[in-house]
C-alpha positions as a Markdown table, in Angstrom:
| # | Residue | x | y | z |
|---|---|---|---|---|
| 1 | Met | 58.6 | 262.0 | 168.1 |
| 2 | Arg | 62.1 | 263.5 | 168.2 |
| 3 | Arg | 63.2 | 265.5 | 171.1 |
| 4 | Pro | 64.9 | 268.9 | 170.5 |
| 5 | Thr | 68.6 | 268.6 | 169.9 |
| 6 | Gly | 70.8 | 269.7 | 172.8 |
| 7 | Glu | 68.3 | 269.1 | 175.6 |
| 8 | Gly | 70.2 | 266.9 | 178.0 |
| 9 | Asp | 72.7 | 265.7 | 175.4 |
| 10 | Ala | 75.7 | 266.6 | 177.6 |
| 11 | Ala | 74.6 | 264.2 | 180.3 |
| 12 | Gln | 74.1 | 261.1 | 178.0 |
| 13 | Pro | 76.8 | 258.4 | 178.2 |
| 14 | Ile | 75.8 | 257.2 | 174.8 |
| 15 | Leu | 74.2 | 259.9 | 172.5 |
| 16 | Ile | 72.2 | 258.9 | 169.5 |
| 17 | Ala | 72.1 | 261.9 | 167.2 |
| 18 | Glu | 71.6 | 262.8 | 163.6 |
| 19 | Gln | 74.7 | 265.0 | 163.4 |
| 20 | Pro | 78.3 | 264.0 | 164.1 |
| 21 | Val | 78.7 | 266.5 | 167.0 |
| 22 | Ala | 80.2 | 265.5 | 170.4 |
| 23 | Ala | 77.6 | 267.2 | 172.5 |
| 24 | Asn | 78.4 | 264.8 | 175.4 |
| 25 | Thr | 82.2 | 265.2 | 174.9 |
| 26 | Ala | 82.4 | 261.7 | 173.3 |
| 27 | Arg | 85.7 | 260.8 | 171.8 |
| 28 | Asn | 84.3 | 257.9 | 169.6 |
| 29 | Ile | 81.6 | 258.0 | 167.0 |
| 30 | Ala | 79.7 | 255.2 | 165.3 |
| 31 | Ile | 78.2 | 256.1 | 162.0 |
| 32 | Ala | 75.4 | 253.6 | 161.6 |
| 33 | Asp | 73.5 | 254.8 | 158.6 |
| 34 | Gly | 76.3 | 254.0 | 156.1 |
| 35 | Leu | 77.0 | 257.5 | 155.0 |
| 36 | Trp | 80.6 | 258.7 | 155.8 |
| 37 | Arg | 81.0 | 262.1 | 157.2 |
| 38 | Glu | 84.3 | 264.0 | 157.3 |
| 39 | Glu | 83.3 | 265.4 | 160.7 |
| 40 | Ala | 83.9 | 262.0 | 162.1 |
| 41 | Leu | 87.7 | 262.7 | 161.8 |
| 42 | Gly | 87.3 | 265.1 | 164.7 |
| 43 | Phe | 86.8 | 262.2 | 167.1 |
| 44 | Asp | 89.6 | 259.9 | 168.4 |
| 45 | Arg | 88.0 | 256.9 | 166.7 |
| 46 | Ala | 85.3 | 256.6 | 164.1 |
| 47 | Phe | 83.4 | 253.4 | 163.3 |
| 48 | His | 81.7 | 253.3 | 159.9 |
| 49 | Phe | 79.0 | 250.7 | 159.6 |
| 50 | Phe | 77.5 | 250.0 | 156.2 |
| 51 | Asp | 75.5 | 247.3 | 154.4 |
| 52 | Glu | 75.7 | 245.8 | 150.9 |
| 53 | Asp | 73.8 | 248.8 | 149.4 |
| 54 | Arg | 76.4 | 251.2 | 150.6 |
| 55 | Ile | 79.6 | 249.2 | 150.0 |
| 56 | Gly | 80.6 | 251.3 | 146.9 |
| 57 | Ala | 80.4 | 254.6 | 148.9 |
| 58 | Ala | 82.3 | 253.0 | 151.8 |
| 59 | Arg | 85.1 | 252.0 | 149.4 |
| 60 | Val | 85.3 | 255.5 | 148.1 |
| 61 | Ala | 85.5 | 256.9 | 151.7 |
| 62 | Trp | 88.2 | 254.3 | 152.6 |
| 63 | Lys | 90.3 | 255.2 | 149.6 |
| 64 | Ala | 89.9 | 258.9 | 150.3 |
| 65 | Leu | 91.5 | 258.4 | 153.7 |
| 66 | Thr | 94.6 | 256.5 | 152.4 |
| 67 | Asp | 97.2 | 259.3 | 152.5 |
| 68 | Arg | 95.6 | 261.4 | 155.3 |
| 69 | Pro | 98.1 | 262.2 | 158.1 |
| 70 | Gly | 97.2 | 260.7 | 161.5 |
| 71 | Ile | 94.6 | 258.3 | 160.1 |
| 72 | Glu | 94.9 | 254.6 | 160.8 |
| 73 | Arg | 92.5 | 252.6 | 158.8 |
| 74 | Arg | 91.2 | 249.2 | 159.7 |
| 75 | Tyr | 88.5 | 247.1 | 158.0 |
| 76 | Trp | 86.7 | 244.3 | 159.7 |
| 77 | Lys | 84.2 | 241.8 | 158.1 |
| 78 | Gln | 82.2 | 238.9 | 159.1 |
| 79 | Asn | 83.4 | 235.5 | 158.0 |
| 80 | Asp | 81.2 | 232.6 | 157.0 |
| 81 | Asn | 80.8 | 231.5 | 160.6 |
| 82 | Gly | 79.5 | 235.0 | 161.7 |
| 83 | Arg | 82.8 | 235.9 | 163.5 |
| 84 | Trp | 84.4 | 239.3 | 162.9 |
| 85 | Glu | 87.9 | 239.3 | 161.6 |
| 86 | Gln | 90.3 | 242.1 | 160.5 |
| 87 | Ala | 90.6 | 242.2 | 156.7 |
| 88 | Ala | 92.8 | 245.2 | 156.3 |
């Protein structure tokens, strides 16, 4: 059962929500469903997680951010040993 949006959101140190809105004045956002949202650019930092099924859409989002002013892109991936390393 989902609770109504907004009820107690501002008091949450970590807010799990369906919409990219900083109801708790968060400055970072983690998009965990693989679907990029432009609203994430309103945060100081956006983390976009995706799986193999969404890699094509993630590449399109990555390329769309190429020439955007104030955007610093970084890409991390897991190596064969399971460690995360910066790839771009």
